[in-house]
Each structure stands twice: as C-alpha cells, then as structure tokens.
Amino acid sequence: MFVEMQPATAKWYDRRDSVFVEFCVEDSKDVKVHFNKSKFDFGCLSGTDTIKQKNTVDLFGEIDPKVSKHRRTDRSVLIYLRKAEAGKSWPRLTKDKTKCNWLSVDFNNWKDWEDDSDEDLSSFDKFSEMMNTIGRDDVPDLDGAGEEHESADSDDEQMPDLE
C-alpha cells in the first residue's frame, strides 16, 4: 500500500502566554506531537484516505515543552504551545519569514491582546485554562463529558417530524 506524505493544513493565533495551532485533519489516527523548546513536530494518518500528514515547525519564539499539549477531536488536532516568555507577541508562528502554503492565521480567534483587558474570554481561552489544569494524557472527552449527570427526561422527548 502506497502512503503519500504531505503537510497538514493549519491555522494559528497568538495569546498573551500561549500560541494555538489547529491542524485541520478529520478523523486523524496515530497522532504524534513532539515538543522542543524551539520547534515541534506533528504527524498523523488522515482517516479518510492513506495520506500521512507531517509538519515540522521551527517556532518564532521559545516554548515550554513540558507544559505544551495537544488535543485530538474528530475534525482537527489542536496544539497548545505555552510561551517561554509570556507577554511577548509573536508576529508569526515560524522562525523564518517565508510563507508556508499550509499555514494561515485564524482570524476568528485572533485578537490584539497587547492593549486590551482580559474581560471577555473566548471559548479557546477557556479551553486553554482547562488545558492548563489537566495533564497531557488525561484530556477529557469534550464531546459528551458529563452527559450521564443530566436528568433522564431532559432531551429524550421525541421531536415532531418535519414537513
């Protein structure tokens, strides 16, 4: 069986103490992420076909590899990079200024944090807080965690048929 290798498409954004990179790989398998203080390696097998996704990213700044984490979902793999020097903005993700055709800025989550307050936490900021409080191997399943605690009749009612 022939396996094609290519970089995974990703988008990134910067925060005061961290950087987030989301690799857009649906149904990923065999996800491997290795953190180093100045780079990280990402690899997985794409679930829909036999394409091995592999990215090595030389980072703009240094990170704390012990605190950096990743979280796999059915639609993507989110990488949380903890900056070694909090409060210093990253104008780009990569060390080199060359444009990577697989990488783009996540404008939906980007914000100019240098001159604003922390009054409105986005869902990804809440996610980063959650990631900070848990270990690397015990990331909870966010797609249904705690559902057994709801009352049995809350969402069990039959929906009427659409006409």
JSON list of C-alpha atoms in Angstrom, two decimals, residues 8-152:
[
{"chain": "A", "resi": 8, "resn": "ALA", "atom": "CA", "xyz": [-1.39, 19.13, 7.20]},
{"chain": "A", "resi": 9, "resn": "THR", "atom": "CA", "xyz": [-3.28, 22.39, 6.70]},
{"chain": "A", "resi": 10, "resn": "ALA", "atom": "CA", "xyz": [-3.21, 24.52, 9.85]},
{"chain": "A", "resi": 11, "resn": "LYS", "atom": "CA", "xyz": [-4.30, 27.85, 11.26]},
{"chain": "A", "resi": 12, "resn": "TRP", "atom": "CA", "xyz": [-2.82, 29.62, 14.26]},
{"chain": "A", "resi": 13, "resn": "TYR", "atom": "CA", "xyz": [-3.33, 32.51, 16.66]},
{"chain": "A", "resi": 14, "resn": "ASP", "atom": "CA", "xyz": [-1.40, 34.27, 19.40]},
{"chain": "A", "resi": 15, "resn": "ARG", "atom": "CA", "xyz": [-2.33, 34.90, 23.04]},
{"chain": "A", "resi": 16, "resn": "ARG", "atom": "CA", "xyz": [-0.53, 36.61, 25.92]},
{"chain": "A", "resi": 17, "resn": "ASP", "atom": "CA", "xyz": [1.00, 33.43, 27.36]},
{"chain": "A", "resi": 18, "resn": "SER", "atom": "CA", "xyz": [0.39, 30.87, 24.63]},
{"chain": "A", "resi": 19, "resn": "VAL", "atom": "CA", "xyz": [0.02, 30.14, 20.93]},
{"chain": "A", "resi": 20, "resn": "PHE", "atom": "CA", "xyz": [-2.62, 27.85, 19.43]},
{"chain": "A", "resi": 21, "resn": "VAL", "atom": "CA", "xyz": [-2.20, 25.86, 16.23]},
{"chain": "A", "resi": 22, "resn": "GLU", "atom": "CA", "xyz": [-5.11, 23.88, 14.83]},
{"chain": "A", "resi": 23, "resn": "PHE", "atom": "CA", "xyz": [-4.31, 21.18, 12.29]},
{"chain": "A", "resi": 24, "resn": "CYS", "atom": "CA", "xyz": [-7.38, 20.59, 10.13]},
{"chain": "A", "resi": 25, "resn": "VAL", "atom": "CA", "xyz": [-7.30, 16.80, 9.78]},
{"chain": "A", "resi": 26, "resn": "GLU", "atom": "CA", "xyz": [-10.61, 14.95, 10.01]},
{"chain": "A", "resi": 27, "resn": "ASP", "atom": "CA", "xyz": [-10.72, 11.51, 11.65]},
{"chain": "A", "resi": 28, "resn": "SER", "atom": "CA", "xyz": [-6.99, 11.54, 12.38]},
{"chain": "A", "resi": 29, "resn": "LYS", "atom": "CA", "xyz": [-5.27, 8.37, 13.55]},
{"chain": "A", "resi": 30, "resn": "ASP", "atom": "CA", "xyz": [-1.88, 7.73, 15.18]},
{"chain": "A", "resi": 31, "resn": "VAL", "atom": "CA", "xyz": [-1.45, 11.37, 16.21]},
{"chain": "A", "resi": 32, "resn": "LYS", "atom": "CA", "xyz": [2.08, 12.12, 17.37]},
{"chain": "A", "resi": 33, "resn": "VAL", "atom": "CA", "xyz": [3.24, 15.51, 18.65]},
{"chain": "A", "resi": 34, "resn": "HIS", "atom": "CA", "xyz": [6.77, 16.11, 19.92]},
{"chain": "A", "resi": 35, "resn": "PHE", "atom": "CA", "xyz": [7.59, 19.43, 21.60]},
{"chain": "A", "resi": 36, "resn": "ASN", "atom": "CA", "xyz": [11.03, 21.00, 21.75]},
{"chain": "A", "resi": 37, "resn": "LYS", "atom": "CA", "xyz": [11.81, 24.48, 23.15]},
{"chain": "A", "resi": 38, "resn": "SER", "atom": "CA", "xyz": [12.23, 25.99, 19.68]},
{"chain": "A", "resi": 39, "resn": "LYS", "atom": "CA", "xyz": [10.13, 23.72, 17.44]},
{"chain": "A", "resi": 40, "resn": "PHE", "atom": "CA", "xyz": [7.51, 21.00, 17.37]},
{"chain": "A", "resi": 41, "resn": "ASP", "atom": "CA", "xyz": [6.76, 18.02, 15.15]},
{"chain": "A", "resi": 42, "resn": "PHE", "atom": "CA", "xyz": [3.23, 16.96, 14.24]},
{"chain": "A", "resi": 43, "resn": "GLY", "atom": "CA", "xyz": [2.27, 13.78, 12.47]},
{"chain": "A", "resi": 44, "resn": "CYS", "atom": "CA", "xyz": [-0.82, 11.67, 11.91]},
{"chain": "A", "resi": 45, "resn": "LEU", "atom": "CA", "xyz": [-2.60, 9.50, 9.42]},
{"chain": "A", "resi": 46, "resn": "SER", "atom": "CA", "xyz": [-5.60, 11.09, 7.76]},
{"chain": "A", "resi": 47, "resn": "GLY", "atom": "CA", "xyz": [-8.68, 8.99, 8.49]},
{"chain": "A", "resi": 48, "resn": "THR", "atom": "CA", "xyz": [-10.40, 9.43, 5.14]},
{"chain": "A", "resi": 49, "resn": "ASP", "atom": "CA", "xyz": [-7.52, 8.24, 3.00]},
{"chain": "A", "resi": 50, "resn": "THR", "atom": "CA", "xyz": [-3.97, 6.93, 3.15]},
{"chain": "A", "resi": 51, "resn": "ILE", "atom": "CA", "xyz": [-2.19, 10.26, 3.47]},
{"chain": "A", "resi": 52, "resn": "LYS", "atom": "CA", "xyz": [0.38, 10.72, 6.22]},
{"chain": "A", "resi": 53, "resn": "GLN", "atom": "CA", "xyz": [0.33, 14.30, 7.46]},
{"chain": "A", "resi": 54, "resn": "LYS", "atom": "CA", "xyz": [3.68, 15.57, 8.76]},
{"chain": "A", "resi": 55, "resn": "ASN", "atom": "CA", "xyz": [4.72, 19.07, 9.82]},
{"chain": "A", "resi": 56, "resn": "THR", "atom": "CA", "xyz": [7.89, 20.29, 11.49]},
{"chain": "A", "resi": 57, "resn": "VAL", "atom": "CA", "xyz": [7.55, 23.86, 12.71]},
{"chain": "A", "resi": 58, "resn": "ASP", "atom": "CA", "xyz": [10.58, 25.94, 13.71]},
{"chain": "A", "resi": 59, "resn": "LEU", "atom": "CA", "xyz": [8.95, 28.42, 16.05]},
{"chain": "A", "resi": 60, "resn": "PHE", "atom": "CA", "xyz": [9.26, 32.21, 16.15]},
{"chain": "A", "resi": 61, "resn": "GLY", "atom": "CA", "xyz": [9.89, 32.13, 19.90]},
{"chain": "A", "resi": 62, "resn": "GLU", "atom": "CA", "xyz": [10.65, 29.55, 22.55]},
{"chain": "A", "resi": 63, "resn": "ILE", "atom": "CA", "xyz": [8.03, 27.44, 24.33]},
{"chain": "A", "resi": 64, "resn": "ASP", "atom": "CA", "xyz": [7.89, 25.34, 27.47]},
{"chain": "A", "resi": 65, "resn": "PRO", "atom": "CA", "xyz": [7.73, 21.77, 26.09]},
{"chain": "A", "resi": 66, "resn": "LYS", "atom": "CA", "xyz": [6.67, 20.30, 29.46]},
{"chain": "A", "resi": 67, "resn": "VAL", "atom": "CA", "xyz": [3.50, 22.42, 29.61]},
{"chain": "A", "resi": 68, "resn": "SER", "atom": "CA", "xyz": [2.60, 22.39, 25.89]},
{"chain": "A", "resi": 69, "resn": "LYS", "atom": "CA", "xyz": [-0.16, 19.93, 24.96]},
{"chain": "A", "resi": 70, "resn": "HIS", "atom": "CA", "xyz": [-2.36, 18.69, 22.16]},
{"chain": "A", "resi": 71, "resn": "ARG", "atom": "CA", "xyz": [-6.00, 17.62, 21.92]},
{"chain": "A", "resi": 72, "resn": "ARG", "atom": "CA", "xyz": [-7.46, 15.48, 19.15]},
{"chain": "A", "resi": 73, "resn": "THR", "atom": "CA", "xyz": [-11.07, 15.85, 18.01]},
{"chain": "A", "resi": 74, "resn": "ASP", "atom": "CA", "xyz": [-12.90, 14.24, 15.11]},
{"chain": "A", "resi": 75, "resn": "ARG", "atom": "CA", "xyz": [-12.33, 17.33, 12.99]},
{"chain": "A", "resi": 76, "resn": "SER", "atom": "CA", "xyz": [-8.85, 18.55, 13.96]},
{"chain": "A", "resi": 77, "resn": "VAL", "atom": "CA", "xyz": [-5.89, 18.42, 16.32]},
{"chain": "A", "resi": 78, "resn": "LEU", "atom": "CA", "xyz": [-5.42, 21.50, 18.50]},
{"chain": "A", "resi": 79, "resn": "ILE", "atom": "CA", "xyz": [-1.90, 22.26, 19.69]},
{"chain": "A", "resi": 80, "resn": "TYR", "atom": "CA", "xyz": [-1.41, 24.42, 22.78]},
{"chain": "A", "resi": 81, "resn": "LEU", "atom": "CA", "xyz": [2.08, 25.95, 22.92]},
{"chain": "A", "resi": 82, "resn": "ARG", "atom": "CA", "xyz": [2.98, 27.60, 26.23]},
{"chain": "A", "resi": 83, "resn": "LYS", "atom": "CA", "xyz": [5.29, 30.55, 25.57]},
{"chain": "A", "resi": 84, "resn": "ALA", "atom": "CA", "xyz": [8.57, 30.54, 27.48]},
{"chain": "A", "resi": 85, "resn": "GLU", "atom": "CA", "xyz": [8.28, 34.34, 27.67]},
{"chain": "A", "resi": 86, "resn": "ALA", "atom": "CA", "xyz": [4.68, 35.38, 28.40]},
{"chain": "A", "resi": 87, "resn": "GLY", "atom": "CA", "xyz": [3.55, 38.82, 27.31]},
{"chain": "A", "resi": 88, "resn": "LYS", "atom": "CA", "xyz": [5.68, 38.89, 24.16]},
{"chain": "A", "resi": 89, "resn": "SER", "atom": "CA", "xyz": [3.59, 38.81, 20.99]},
{"chain": "A", "resi": 90, "resn": "TRP", "atom": "CA", "xyz": [4.51, 36.59, 18.07]},
{"chain": "A", "resi": 91, "resn": "PRO", "atom": "CA", "xyz": [4.05, 38.36, 14.71]},
{"chain": "A", "resi": 92, "resn": "ARG", "atom": "CA", "xyz": [4.23, 34.94, 13.01]},
{"chain": "A", "resi": 93, "resn": "LEU", "atom": "CA", "xyz": [4.33, 31.29, 14.06]},
{"chain": "A", "resi": 94, "resn": "THR", "atom": "CA", "xyz": [7.51, 30.32, 12.25]},
{"chain": "A", "resi": 95, "resn": "LYS", "atom": "CA", "xyz": [11.09, 31.38, 12.82]},
{"chain": "A", "resi": 96, "resn": "ASP", "atom": "CA", "xyz": [11.60, 32.22, 9.14]},
{"chain": "A", "resi": 97, "resn": "LYS", "atom": "CA", "xyz": [9.61, 34.89, 7.36]},
{"chain": "A", "resi": 98, "resn": "THR", "atom": "CA", "xyz": [8.95, 32.61, 4.39]},
{"chain": "A", "resi": 99, "resn": "LYS", "atom": "CA", "xyz": [5.27, 31.96, 3.66]},
{"chain": "A", "resi": 100, "resn": "CYS", "atom": "CA", "xyz": [4.10, 28.40, 4.33]},
{"chain": "A", "resi": 101, "resn": "ASN", "atom": "CA", "xyz": [1.34, 27.40, 1.92]},
{"chain": "A", "resi": 102, "resn": "TRP", "atom": "CA", "xyz": [-0.18, 25.06, 4.54]},
{"chain": "A", "resi": 103, "resn": "LEU", "atom": "CA", "xyz": [-0.38, 27.71, 7.30]},
{"chain": "A", "resi": 104, "resn": "SER", "atom": "CA", "xyz": [-2.80, 30.61, 7.78]},
{"chain": "A", "resi": 105, "resn": "VAL", "atom": "CA", "xyz": [-3.85, 32.98, 10.55]},
{"chain": "A", "resi": 106, "resn": "ASP", "atom": "CA", "xyz": [-7.04, 32.07, 12.45]},
{"chain": "A", "resi": 107, "resn": "PHE", "atom": "CA", "xyz": [-8.72, 35.47, 12.23]},
{"chain": "A", "resi": 108, "resn": "ASN", "atom": "CA", "xyz": [-11.84, 34.20, 14.05]},
{"chain": "A", "resi": 109, "resn": "ASN", "atom": "CA", "xyz": [-9.78, 33.78, 17.23]},
{"chain": "A", "resi": 110, "resn": "TRP", "atom": "CA", "xyz": [-7.09, 36.40, 16.69]},
{"chain": "A", "resi": 111, "resn": "LYS", "atom": "CA", "xyz": [-7.24, 39.48, 18.88]},
{"chain": "A", "resi": 112, "resn": "ASP", "atom": "CA", "xyz": [-4.82, 42.28, 19.62]},
{"chain": "A", "resi": 113, "resn": "TRP", "atom": "CA", "xyz": [-4.25, 41.39, 23.26]},
{"chain": "A", "resi": 114, "resn": "GLU", "atom": "CA", "xyz": [-1.37, 43.79, 23.91]},
{"chain": "A", "resi": 115, "resn": "ASP", "atom": "CA", "xyz": [-3.64, 46.73, 24.68]},
{"chain": "A", "resi": 116, "resn": "ASP", "atom": "CA", "xyz": [-6.91, 45.18, 25.84]},
{"chain": "A", "resi": 117, "resn": "SER", "atom": "CA", "xyz": [-8.13, 43.73, 29.08]},
{"chain": "A", "resi": 118, "resn": "ASP", "atom": "CA", "xyz": [-8.95, 40.09, 29.74]},
{"chain": "A", "resi": 119, "resn": "GLU", "atom": "CA", "xyz": [-12.64, 40.81, 30.31]},
{"chain": "A", "resi": 120, "resn": "ASP", "atom": "CA", "xyz": [-14.01, 38.64, 27.51]},
{"chain": "A", "resi": 121, "resn": "LEU", "atom": "CA", "xyz": [-12.63, 35.13, 27.39]},
{"chain": "A", "resi": 122, "resn": "SER", "atom": "CA", "xyz": [-13.27, 33.35, 24.12]},
{"chain": "A", "resi": 123, "resn": "SER", "atom": "CA", "xyz": [-14.05, 29.66, 24.07]},
{"chain": "A", "resi": 124, "resn": "PHE", "atom": "CA", "xyz": [-10.43, 28.94, 23.18]},
{"chain": "A", "resi": 125, "resn": "ASP", "atom": "CA", "xyz": [-9.21, 30.96, 26.18]},
{"chain": "A", "resi": 126, "resn": "LYS", "atom": "CA", "xyz": [-11.46, 28.83, 28.37]},
{"chain": "A", "resi": 127, "resn": "PHE", "atom": "CA", "xyz": [-10.07, 25.78, 26.59]},
{"chain": "A", "resi": 128, "resn": "SER", "atom": "CA", "xyz": [-6.53, 26.94, 27.36]},
{"chain": "A", "resi": 129, "resn": "GLU", "atom": "CA", "xyz": [-7.42, 27.37, 31.02]},
{"chain": "A", "resi": 130, "resn": "MET", "atom": "CA", "xyz": [-8.79, 23.83, 31.05]},
{"chain": "A", "resi": 131, "resn": "MET", "atom": "CA", "xyz": [-5.65, 22.54, 29.31]},
{"chain": "A", "resi": 132, "resn": "ASN", "atom": "CA", "xyz": [-3.50, 24.24, 31.98]},
{"chain": "A", "resi": 133, "resn": "THR", "atom": "CA", "xyz": [-5.26, 22.39, 34.79]},
{"chain": "A", "resi": 134, "resn": "ILE", "atom": "CA", "xyz": [-5.04, 18.88, 33.37]},
{"chain": "A", "resi": 135, "resn": "GLY", "atom": "CA", "xyz": [-2.25, 16.52, 32.44]},
{"chain": "A", "resi": 136, "resn": "ARG", "atom": "CA", "xyz": [-1.18, 15.61, 28.95]},
{"chain": "A", "resi": 137, "resn": "ASP", "atom": "CA", "xyz": [-2.67, 12.10, 29.00]},
{"chain": "A", "resi": 138, "resn": "ASP", "atom": "CA", "xyz": [-5.95, 12.71, 30.80]},
{"chain": "A", "resi": 139, "resn": "VAL", "atom": "CA", "xyz": [-7.63, 15.17, 28.43]},
{"chain": "A", "resi": 140, "resn": "PRO", "atom": "CA", "xyz": [-11.39, 14.75, 28.87]},
{"chain": "A", "resi": 141, "resn": "ASP", "atom": "CA", "xyz": [-13.71, 13.94, 26.01]},
{"chain": "A", "resi": 142, "resn": "LEU", "atom": "CA", "xyz": [-15.42, 17.29, 25.44]},
{"chain": "A", "resi": 143, "resn": "ASP", "atom": "CA", "xyz": [-17.91, 15.79, 23.00]},
{"chain": "A", "resi": 144, "resn": "GLY", "atom": "CA", "xyz": [-20.15, 14.25, 25.67]},
{"chain": "A", "resi": 145, "resn": "ALA", "atom": "CA", "xyz": [-18.45, 14.53, 29.02]},
{"chain": "A", "resi": 146, "resn": "GLY", "atom": "CA", "xyz": [-20.83, 14.57, 31.92]},
{"chain": "A", "resi": 147, "resn": "GLU", "atom": "CA", "xyz": [-23.98, 13.75, 29.98]},
{"chain": "A", "resi": 148, "resn": "GLU", "atom": "CA", "xyz": [-24.83, 10.93, 32.35]},
{"chain": "A", "resi": 149, "resn": "HIS", "atom": "CA", "xyz": [-25.40, 13.52, 35.09]},
{"chain": "A", "resi": 150, "resn": "GLU", "atom": "CA", "xyz": [-28.39, 15.11, 33.33]},
{"chain": "A", "resi": 151, "resn": "SER", "atom": "CA", "xyz": [-31.90, 14.05, 34.23]},
{"chain": "A", "resi": 152, "resn": "ALA", "atom": "CA", "xyz": [-33.19, 11.18, 32.15]}
]
